[in-house]
Amino acid sequence: MAEKNSVLIDGQVVPLNGEKSILELTRKIGIELPTFCYHSELSLYGACRMCVVEIEGRGIMASCSTPPVPGMKILTNSPRVQRVRRTVLELLLANHDRECTTCDRNGTCKLQDLANRFGVKKIRFGERDLKLPLDTSSPSLVRDPNKCILCGDCVRMCSEVQGIGVLDFNGRGSSAQVTPAFNKDLAEVDCVNCGQCSAVCPTGAIVVKDETDRAWAAINNPEKLVVVQVAPAVRVALGEEFGLPAGELVTGKVVAALKRLGFDKVFDTSLAADLTVIEETNEFIDRLQKGERLPQFTSCCPGWVKYAEHNEAEYLKHLSSCRSPQQMFGSLVKKHWATELGKKPEDIFVVSIMPCTAKKYEAGLPQFTTDGVPDVDLVLTTQELARMIREAGLLFDQLEVESFDTPFGFTTGAGVIFGATGGVAEAVLRAAHELVTGEPIEQVNFTEVRGFDHRKEATVEIAGQEIKVAVVHGLANAKALLKELKEGKVHYDIIEVMACPGGCIGGAGQPISTSPETKKERAKGIYNADKLSQIRKAQDNPVVTKFYERWLEKPNSHAAHEALHTAYVNRSRINGEQIQLLTSKQKEQVDVAVCVGTCCYLKGSYDTLNKFMQQAEAAKVTDKINLYATFCLEGCEQSPAVKVNNQIINGVTPDQAEKVFKEKVLSKLE
Amino acid sequence: MKQELLKTTPEEEQSSTYQRKFEKVNEVINRLGRSRSALIPILQEVQEEYRYLPEEILTYIATALDLSPASVFGVATFYAQFSLEPKGKYVIKICDGTACHVRGSDPVREALLKRFNLEGKKRTTDDLRFTVETVSCLGACGLAPVVLINDKIYGQMTPEAINLIIDEIMKEDAEDE
């Protein structure tokens, strides 16, 4: 052995520097071992067996989950390794729907890529004939279990990074599948449509719902004025689809491409983001002065909003009531711009190009309509736009740059940085001090809130008052922050939450990439675009000022609320599930339901339920009561909640139970 | 007698059973604790109470243990001992391990399926009296073919013998009611 603290890889002496796995070591010396289930941001799983190496004296081992030991002799490409890898691939392919030509991931599929790379030309094991149904219930995603190779990447992404756990394995052996709970469809469970599962899926088992056909139909409909808005994060990622480096700013080319595709007007979502900054900052200042509903949470991210609606009902009133920039844009176009043009809302077809899958869901929400017509008619992801550009045969890298159309085309750096985590917070900070005091600020860069740390914090002074800011991305980080907030361990005034790691630049609608470097480059591109902007602050946007004069009066006015704000829905109820504990046999009866949903459960609603049961027995009225344990009465703010006939009673803690039972239930039976 | 078997339990009885069962779920969770590792023992005890794992109860357990319902569903579907479908009052397990198989466990199974009119994937009678399952080995190979009905072992089974045993069970069951 040449050195004490080293291993031998393919005859090369490699020193050890605390690497946790052989895989890490091989990557350092320029050997790219194939993997399906290994992702640096997820936990180790060791399931796919693609990364196998041969270790002298130990045989074939998975390199991702084997730590290197000094003196190990490792072969990464021995005949045995080659044989095992190929067999693993063949077995995976035998169980996989190999309709590659019609698959959304044709060309970006890792299984296809590795089969090609390792020269798998024949599959000895035939084909699986059982075809499982597709899940097309979600507005954002399509799940095809026939293409799943059970690597579990989506399962770990959803539970570890997003803290939700919508998907998990069920069944065993050849009938194992990855599905939501109880084999339900995605639309029936608490999926927030962030699509991160599809971003890590190595195959086409979970893909973004493709709606390019609807875009072509609108473009080819002469009766529609087709306008398109482009989100900030798209301009630093679309180039990747056409061989340009990640993070390269291709704004002008995106505009040119959209015009060539046939869109009548090309606008910038960043303008609506500037408007969001003004509305949200004014809302924050108002709350700050009144000292209510703090901390204020941002509401631009539909993944986070839906997460909060499902899991954090008691904080819903803390969310900014601002619509997201996408919806502000759609609302202004359909409510005000259309009128100016003398058109009806249905004459204009609004398309969004978004880095995000959840935006598809958001655009379909019933509250975002004008005269019954959706404000945003169609949301396409960056991936789908790339597909349209390819279909039209446009040579993207050779397009001459063009600029956005008026009036929704003039943007500031503040609106652009919305695309990266910390951007909304920074844009608000650029505006807050000035909006309160009227004095302009010199320093517009708030670098503490930039970057990829799980939680970023900053303390700034606004008009003599100290404001604590927190920024989180990835919903598991949001979940952890909320937990500390509830326990009183932390205190913040304003909190930015983005569902996807890295913010919108890491959205699931972006070009497929598993390298963390890609996101960093995209973020760099965003801040570069900000630096290049003539105007860096939302409040300085002359078009936004004009919008207030023409349509919206002033920030947080009635008109602004009509067009730019919204309300949230408590979605913590689990559909139709309640457990009946007592059934009345008498004519005279009372319905009593005790909530055992998460919030109420944690505050002791189960003990309340037990007390009710004891009381009913003691008063000998068990035959006069329909007693239910139910899963959410949507009274999470003052839990535990109890419903007697149609009246909801909040705050029925176990020590209140006896009193409430006597006053509200027994009194009705006397 | 068939008519009697189809009769559902009276409402009040059902309601108080449900109450008792739900109390039991809470008692089990409190006793075994709310850690992840308690999940399987909790599911086992709860299943004993309900004879299967109802969806709303699994969701309730997930809430109590701070797990996602999908994970709890995953565990409940991984182990053959858990059932998400209501099982019969009498669960008949026919051993189909090597020894039992060669000594004729198949005809025994066929006889039961035919008797209970269980076709396709159906394994439980409509009146929720009987469930017919196969298991891989009961560890009583000397008595092959072996059948386990709830906790009782019956050895050296034949189609005729198992039918007689079922007759007996049905008679006892009718007397109990």
Coordinates of C-alpha atoms in Angstrom, one line a residue, chain A residues 56-501:
Chain A
E56 CA -11.4 -7.0 -3.4
G57 CA -12.4 -9.4 -0.7
R58 CA -15.9 -8.1 -0.4
G59 CA -17.3 -8.5 -3.9
I60 CA -19.9 -6.4 -5.5
M61 CA -21.1 -3.5 -3.3
A62 CA -23.2 -0.3 -3.9
S63 CA -20.7 2.5 -3.9
C64 CA -23.2 5.1 -2.7
S65 CA -23.7 3.4 0.7
T66 CA -20.3 1.9 1.3
P67 CA -17.8 4.1 3.1
P68 CA -14.2 3.9 1.8
V69 CA -11.8 2.1 4.2
P70 CA -8.0 2.7 3.9
G71 CA -6.4 0.0 1.8
M72 CA -9.5 -1.0 -0.1
K73 CA -8.9 -2.1 -3.7
I74 CA -11.8 -1.0 -5.8
L75 CA -12.6 -1.7 -9.4
T76 CA -15.3 0.5 -11.1
N77 CA -15.4 -1.1 -14.5
S78 CA -14.3 -4.7 -14.1
P79 CA -16.1 -7.4 -16.3
R80 CA -18.1 -8.4 -13.2
V81 CA -19.2 -4.8 -12.6
Q82 CA -20.1 -4.4 -16.2
R83 CA -22.2 -7.6 -16.2
V84 CA -24.0 -6.7 -13.0
R85 CA -24.8 -3.2 -14.1
R86 CA -26.2 -4.4 -17.4
T87 CA -28.3 -7.0 -15.8
V88 CA -29.7 -4.5 -13.3
L89 CA -30.6 -2.3 -16.2
E90 CA -32.2 -5.2 -18.1
L91 CA -34.3 -6.1 -15.1
L92 CA -35.4 -2.5 -14.6
L93 CA -36.3 -2.3 -18.3
A94 CA -38.2 -5.5 -18.2
N95 CA -40.6 -3.9 -15.7
H96 CA -40.8 -0.6 -17.5
D97 CA -43.1 0.6 -20.1
R98 CA -40.7 1.1 -23.0
E99 CA -42.8 3.3 -25.2
C100 CA -39.9 5.7 -25.4
T101 CA -41.0 7.6 -28.6
T102 CA -44.2 8.8 -27.0
C103 CA -42.8 9.5 -23.6
D104 CA -42.6 13.1 -22.3
R105 CA -39.1 12.3 -21.0
N106 CA -37.8 11.0 -24.3
G107 CA -34.3 12.4 -24.4
T108 CA -34.2 13.5 -20.8
C109 CA -34.8 10.0 -19.3
K110 CA -32.0 8.7 -17.2
L111 CA -33.0 5.1 -17.8
Q112 CA -32.9 5.6 -21.5
D113 CA -29.6 7.4 -21.2
L114 CA -27.9 4.7 -19.1
A115 CA -29.3 1.8 -21.2
N116 CA -27.6 3.6 -24.1
R117 CA -24.4 4.3 -22.2
F118 CA -24.0 0.7 -21.1
G119 CA -24.9 -0.8 -24.4
V120 CA -28.1 -2.6 -23.4
K121 CA -29.3 -3.8 -26.8
K122 CA -31.5 -6.7 -25.8
I123 CA -33.7 -7.4 -22.8
R124 CA -33.7 -11.1 -22.0
F125 CA -36.6 -11.0 -19.6
G126 CA -39.6 -10.1 -21.8
E127 CA -42.0 -7.4 -20.9
R128 CA -44.5 -6.8 -18.2
D129 CA -48.0 -7.2 -19.6
L130 CA -49.9 -5.7 -16.7
K131 CA -50.9 -2.1 -17.5
L132 CA -51.8 0.1 -14.6
P133 CA -54.1 3.2 -15.1
L134 CA -52.5 6.7 -15.4
D135 CA -53.3 9.3 -12.8
T136 CA -54.3 12.4 -14.7
S137 CA -56.3 13.9 -11.8
S138 CA -53.8 16.6 -10.9
P139 CA -53.8 19.9 -12.8
S140 CA -50.0 20.0 -12.8
L141 CA -48.7 16.4 -13.0
V142 CA -49.3 13.1 -14.7
R143 CA -48.3 9.9 -12.9
D144 CA -47.7 6.8 -14.9
P145 CA -47.0 3.9 -12.6
N146 CA -46.0 1.7 -15.6
K147 CA -42.8 3.7 -16.0
C148 CA -41.8 3.7 -12.3
I149 CA -38.6 1.9 -11.4
L150 CA -39.2 2.2 -7.7
C151 CA -36.0 4.2 -7.0
G152 CA -38.0 6.2 -4.3
D153 CA -36.5 9.6 -5.3
C154 CA -40.0 11.2 -5.4
V155 CA -40.9 9.6 -2.1
R156 CA -37.8 11.0 -0.3
M157 CA -38.1 14.4 -2.1
C158 CA -41.7 14.8 -1.0
S159 CA -41.1 13.8 2.6
E160 CA -37.5 15.0 3.2
V161 CA -37.3 18.3 1.2
Q162 CA -41.0 19.2 1.1
G163 CA -42.0 17.7 4.5
I164 CA -45.3 16.4 3.1
G165 CA -45.0 12.8 2.2
V166 CA -47.7 12.5 -0.4
L167 CA -46.1 9.6 -2.0
D168 CA -44.8 6.4 -0.5
F169 CA -44.3 2.8 -1.4
N170 CA -47.1 0.4 -1.0
G171 CA -47.4 -3.3 -1.5
R172 CA -44.4 -5.6 -1.7
G173 CA -42.4 -7.5 -4.2
S174 CA -43.6 -7.5 -7.8
S175 CA -46.8 -5.6 -6.7
A176 CA -44.9 -2.8 -5.0
Q177 CA -45.9 0.6 -6.3
V178 CA -45.3 4.3 -5.4
T179 CA -48.7 6.0 -4.8
P180 CA -50.5 8.5 -2.6
A181 CA -52.2 7.1 0.5
F182 CA -54.9 4.5 -0.1
N183 CA -54.1 4.5 -3.8
K184 CA -55.9 7.8 -4.1
D185 CA -55.4 10.2 -7.0
L186 CA -53.0 13.1 -6.5
A187 CA -55.9 15.6 -6.7
E188 CA -57.6 13.9 -3.8
V189 CA -54.7 14.2 -1.3
D190 CA -52.7 17.0 0.1
C191 CA -50.3 17.3 -2.8
V192 CA -49.3 21.0 -3.3
N193 CA -48.4 20.5 -7.0
C194 CA -44.8 21.7 -6.5
G195 CA -43.8 18.9 -8.9
Q196 CA -40.4 18.3 -7.2
C197 CA -41.2 14.6 -7.5
S198 CA -41.2 15.0 -11.3
A199 CA -38.0 17.0 -11.2
V200 CA -36.1 14.1 -9.5
C201 CA -37.9 11.3 -11.3
P202 CA -35.3 9.6 -13.5
T203 CA -38.0 8.3 -15.9
G204 CA -41.4 9.4 -17.1
A205 CA -43.3 8.0 -14.2
I206 CA -44.2 11.5 -13.0
V207 CA -44.2 14.3 -15.5
V208 CA -45.4 17.8 -15.9
K209 CA -48.8 17.9 -17.6
D210 CA -48.2 18.9 -21.2
E211 CA -50.7 21.6 -22.4
T212 CA -48.9 22.8 -25.5
D213 CA -51.9 21.8 -27.6
R214 CA -54.1 24.3 -25.9
A215 CA -51.5 27.0 -26.6
W216 CA -51.3 26.2 -30.3
A217 CA -55.1 26.1 -30.5
A218 CA -55.3 29.6 -29.0
I219 CA -52.6 31.0 -31.3
N220 CA -54.4 29.6 -34.3
N221 CA -57.8 31.1 -33.2
P222 CA -58.2 34.4 -35.1
E223 CA -60.9 35.6 -32.7
K224 CA -58.6 35.6 -29.7
L225 CA -56.0 38.2 -28.7
V226 CA -53.3 35.9 -27.3
V227 CA -51.0 37.6 -24.7
V228 CA -48.2 35.9 -22.9
Q229 CA -46.4 36.7 -19.7
V230 CA -42.9 35.4 -18.8
A231 CA -41.9 34.8 -15.3
P232 CA -38.4 36.0 -14.1
A233 CA -36.9 32.5 -13.5
V234 CA -37.6 31.4 -17.1
R235 CA -35.1 33.8 -18.7
V236 CA -32.1 32.2 -16.9
A237 CA -33.0 28.6 -17.6
L238 CA -34.6 28.3 -21.0
G239 CA -31.2 28.5 -22.8
E240 CA -30.3 25.1 -21.1
E241 CA -32.8 23.4 -23.4
F242 CA -30.9 24.7 -26.4
G243 CA -27.3 24.0 -25.3
L244 CA -26.6 27.3 -23.7
P245 CA -25.1 27.4 -20.2
A246 CA -27.3 27.5 -17.1
G247 CA -27.9 31.0 -15.8
E248 CA -27.3 32.7 -19.2
L249 CA -29.8 35.5 -19.5
V250 CA -31.9 35.0 -22.6
T251 CA -34.7 37.4 -22.0
G252 CA -34.5 39.0 -25.5
K253 CA -34.4 35.6 -27.2
V254 CA -37.4 34.4 -25.2
V255 CA -39.4 37.4 -26.3
A256 CA -38.3 36.9 -29.9
A257 CA -39.2 33.2 -29.8
L258 CA -42.7 33.9 -28.3
K259 CA -43.4 36.5 -31.1
R260 CA -42.2 34.1 -33.7
L261 CA -44.5 31.4 -32.3
G262 CA -47.4 33.7 -32.9
F263 CA -48.3 35.3 -29.5
D264 CA -49.8 38.7 -30.1
K265 CA -48.3 40.5 -27.2
V266 CA -45.4 39.4 -25.0
F267 CA -45.3 40.8 -21.5
D268 CA -43.2 40.4 -18.3
T269 CA -44.5 39.0 -15.1
S270 CA -41.8 41.0 -13.3
L271 CA -43.9 44.0 -13.8
A272 CA -46.7 42.4 -11.8
A273 CA -44.1 41.4 -9.3
D274 CA -43.3 45.1 -8.8
L275 CA -47.0 45.6 -8.2
T276 CA -46.9 42.8 -5.7
V277 CA -44.0 44.4 -3.9
I278 CA -46.0 47.7 -3.5
E279 CA -49.2 46.0 -2.3
E280 CA -47.4 43.5 0.0
T281 CA -45.1 46.2 1.5
N282 CA -48.0 48.5 2.2
E283 CA -49.9 45.6 3.7
F284 CA -46.9 44.8 5.9
I285 CA -46.5 48.4 7.0
D286 CA -50.2 48.6 7.9
R287 CA -49.9 45.4 10.0
L288 CA -46.8 46.6 11.6
Q289 CA -48.3 49.9 12.7
K290 CA -51.4 48.1 14.0
G291 CA -49.3 45.3 15.5
E292 CA -51.6 42.6 14.1
R293 CA -51.2 39.4 12.1
L294 CA -47.5 39.3 12.3
P295 CA -45.3 37.7 11.1
Q296 CA -46.6 38.3 7.6
F297 CA -46.0 35.5 5.2
T298 CA -45.5 36.0 1.5
S299 CA -48.1 34.5 -0.8
C300 CA -46.5 34.4 -4.2
C301 CA -45.8 30.7 -4.2
P302 CA -48.9 28.6 -4.9
G303 CA -47.2 25.5 -3.5
W304 CA -46.6 27.2 -0.2
V305 CA -50.1 28.6 -0.1
K306 CA -51.7 25.2 -0.6
Y307 CA -49.4 23.7 1.9
A308 CA -50.5 26.3 4.4
E309 CA -54.1 25.7 3.5
H310 CA -53.7 22.0 4.3
N311 CA -51.4 22.1 7.3
E312 CA -51.2 25.5 8.9
A313 CA -54.8 26.7 9.1
E314 CA -54.1 28.8 12.2
Y315 CA -51.6 30.9 10.2
L316 CA -53.7 31.5 7.1
K317 CA -54.7 35.0 8.3
H318 CA -50.9 35.7 8.5
L319 CA -50.5 35.2 4.8
S320 CA -50.3 38.3 2.8
S321 CA -53.6 38.7 1.0
C322 CA -51.8 39.6 -2.2
R323 CA -52.4 37.5 -5.3
S324 CA -49.3 36.1 -6.9
P325 CA -47.7 38.2 -9.7
Q326 CA -49.1 35.7 -12.2
Q327 CA -52.6 36.3 -11.0
M328 CA -52.2 40.0 -10.6
F329 CA -51.1 40.2 -14.2
G330 CA -54.1 38.1 -15.4
S331 CA -56.5 40.1 -13.3
L332 CA -55.2 43.5 -14.6
V333 CA -55.4 42.3 -18.2
K334 CA -58.9 40.9 -17.9
K335 CA -60.4 43.5 -15.6
H336 CA -58.8 46.7 -16.8
W337 CA -56.7 46.4 -19.9
A338 CA -59.5 44.5 -21.8
T339 CA -61.9 47.3 -21.0
E340 CA -59.5 49.9 -22.4
L341 CA -59.2 47.9 -25.6
G342 CA -62.9 47.6 -25.8
K343 CA -62.7 43.8 -25.4
K344 CA -64.5 41.3 -23.2
P345 CA -62.4 39.1 -20.8
E346 CA -63.1 36.1 -23.0
D347 CA -61.7 37.8 -26.1
I348 CA -58.2 37.8 -24.6
F349 CA -56.4 34.5 -24.0
V350 CA -53.7 34.9 -21.3
V351 CA -50.9 32.4 -21.3
S352 CA -48.1 32.3 -18.6
I353 CA -44.7 30.9 -19.1
M354 CA -43.7 29.7 -15.6
P355 CA -40.9 27.7 -14.0
C356 CA -43.6 26.2 -11.9
T357 CA -46.1 23.3 -12.0
A358 CA -48.2 24.6 -9.2
K359 CA -49.0 27.7 -11.2
K360 CA -51.2 25.4 -13.4
Y361 CA -53.2 24.6 -10.4
E362 CA -53.3 28.2 -9.2
A363 CA -54.6 29.5 -12.5
G364 CA -57.6 27.1 -12.3
L365 CA -58.8 28.3 -8.9
P366 CA -62.3 29.7 -8.9
Q367 CA -61.4 33.0 -7.1
F368 CA -59.1 34.0 -10.0
T369 CA -61.7 34.8 -12.6
T370 CA -63.3 37.9 -14.1
D371 CA -67.0 37.5 -15.1
G372 CA -66.6 33.8 -14.9
V373 CA -63.6 33.7 -17.2
P374 CA -60.2 32.6 -15.9
D375 CA -57.7 35.5 -15.5
V376 CA -55.0 33.2 -16.7
D377 CA -56.2 30.8 -19.3
L378 CA -53.2 28.6 -19.6
V379 CA -49.9 28.0 -17.8
L380 CA -47.0 26.5 -19.7
T381 CA -43.8 25.5 -18.0
T382 CA -40.3 26.4 -19.3
Q383 CA -40.1 22.7 -20.5
E384 CA -43.3 23.1 -22.5
L385 CA -42.1 26.4 -24.1
A386 CA -38.9 24.7 -25.2
R387 CA -41.1 21.9 -26.8
M388 CA -43.1 24.5 -28.7
I389 CA -39.9 26.3 -29.9
R390 CA -38.5 22.9 -31.1
E391 CA -41.8 22.0 -32.8
A392 CA -41.7 25.4 -34.7
G393 CA -38.2 24.7 -35.7
L394 CA -36.8 27.9 -34.3
L395 CA -33.0 28.0 -33.8
F396 CA -33.2 29.5 -30.4
D397 CA -29.5 30.5 -30.0
Q398 CA -29.6 32.4 -33.3
L399 CA -32.7 34.4 -32.6
E400 CA -32.3 38.2 -32.7
V401 CA -33.2 39.7 -29.3
E402 CA -36.5 41.7 -29.0
S403 CA -38.0 43.6 -26.1
F404 CA -41.3 43.2 -24.2
D405 CA -44.4 45.0 -25.4
T406 CA -46.1 47.8 -23.6
P407 CA -47.8 48.4 -21.2
F408 CA -46.8 45.3 -19.2
G409 CA -43.2 45.3 -20.3
F410 CA -41.3 47.7 -18.2
T411 CA -39.6 46.1 -15.2
T412 CA -37.2 46.8 -12.4
G413 CA -34.6 44.6 -10.7
A414 CA -37.0 44.2 -7.8
G415 CA -39.5 42.3 -9.9
V416 CA -36.8 40.1 -11.5
I417 CA -35.2 38.8 -8.3
F418 CA -38.6 37.2 -7.4
G419 CA -37.2 34.3 -9.3
A420 CA -34.6 33.3 -6.6
T421 CA -35.1 32.5 -3.0
G422 CA -34.9 35.6 -0.9
G423 CA -35.9 37.8 -3.8
V424 CA -39.4 38.8 -2.6
A425 CA -38.0 39.6 0.8
E426 CA -35.2 41.7 -0.7
A427 CA -37.7 43.6 -3.0
V428 CA -39.9 44.3 0.0
L429 CA -36.9 45.6 2.0
R430 CA -36.0 47.9 -0.9
A431 CA -39.5 49.4 -0.7
A432 CA -40.4 49.4 3.0
H433 CA -38.2 52.1 4.4
E434 CA -38.9 54.4 1.5
L435 CA -42.7 53.9 1.7
V436 CA -42.7 54.7 5.4
T437 CA -40.4 57.6 5.5
G438 CA -40.3 58.9 2.0
E439 CA -36.5 59.0 2.1
P440 CA -34.8 57.0 -0.6
I441 CA -32.3 54.3 0.5
E442 CA -28.8 54.2 -0.9
Q443 CA -27.9 50.5 -0.5
V444 CA -30.4 48.3 -2.4
N445 CA -28.5 45.0 -2.0
F446 CA -29.6 42.9 1.0
T447 CA -27.2 40.0 0.5
E448 CA -28.1 38.3 3.9
V449 CA -31.3 37.0 2.3
R450 CA -29.6 35.6 -0.8
G451 CA -28.0 32.2 -1.3
F452 CA -29.0 28.6 -0.6
D453 CA -28.9 28.3 3.1
H454 CA -32.0 26.5 4.5
R455 CA -33.0 29.5 6.5
K456 CA -31.7 33.1 6.0
E457 CA -32.3 35.8 8.5
A458 CA -31.8 39.5 8.5
T459 CA -32.6 42.4 10.8
V460 CA -33.1 45.7 9.2
E461 CA -34.2 49.1 10.5
I462 CA -37.3 50.6 9.0
A463 CA -38.1 54.1 10.2
G464 CA -36.4 53.5 13.5
Q465 CA -38.1 50.1 14.0
E466 CA -36.1 46.9 14.0
I467 CA -37.7 44.4 11.6
K468 CA -36.7 40.7 11.6
V469 CA -36.9 38.9 8.3
A470 CA -36.7 35.2 7.6
V471 CA -36.4 33.5 4.2
V472 CA -37.0 29.7 3.8
H473 CA -37.2 27.6 0.7
G474 CA -38.2 23.9 0.6
L475 CA -41.4 23.3 2.5
A476 CA -39.6 21.1 5.1
N477 CA -37.7 24.2 6.1
A478 CA -40.9 26.1 6.3
K479 CA -42.4 23.4 8.4
A480 CA -39.4 23.6 10.8
L481 CA -39.7 27.3 11.0
L482 CA -43.4 27.2 11.8
K483 CA -42.8 24.7 14.5
E484 CA -40.2 27.0 16.2
L485 CA -42.6 29.9 15.7
K486 CA -45.4 28.1 17.5
E487 CA -43.1 27.1 20.3
G488 CA -42.1 30.7 20.7
K489 CA -38.4 29.9 20.0
V490 CA -38.1 32.4 17.2
H491 CA -39.6 35.7 16.4
Y492 CA -40.0 37.3 13.0
D493 CA -42.0 40.1 11.4
I494 CA -41.9 39.0 7.8
I495 CA -41.3 35.6 6.4
E496 CA -40.7 34.6 2.8
V497 CA -41.6 31.0 1.8
M498 CA -40.9 29.4 -1.5
A499 CA -41.8 25.7 -1.9
C500 CA -39.0 24.7 -4.2
P501 CA -35.4 24.5 -3.1

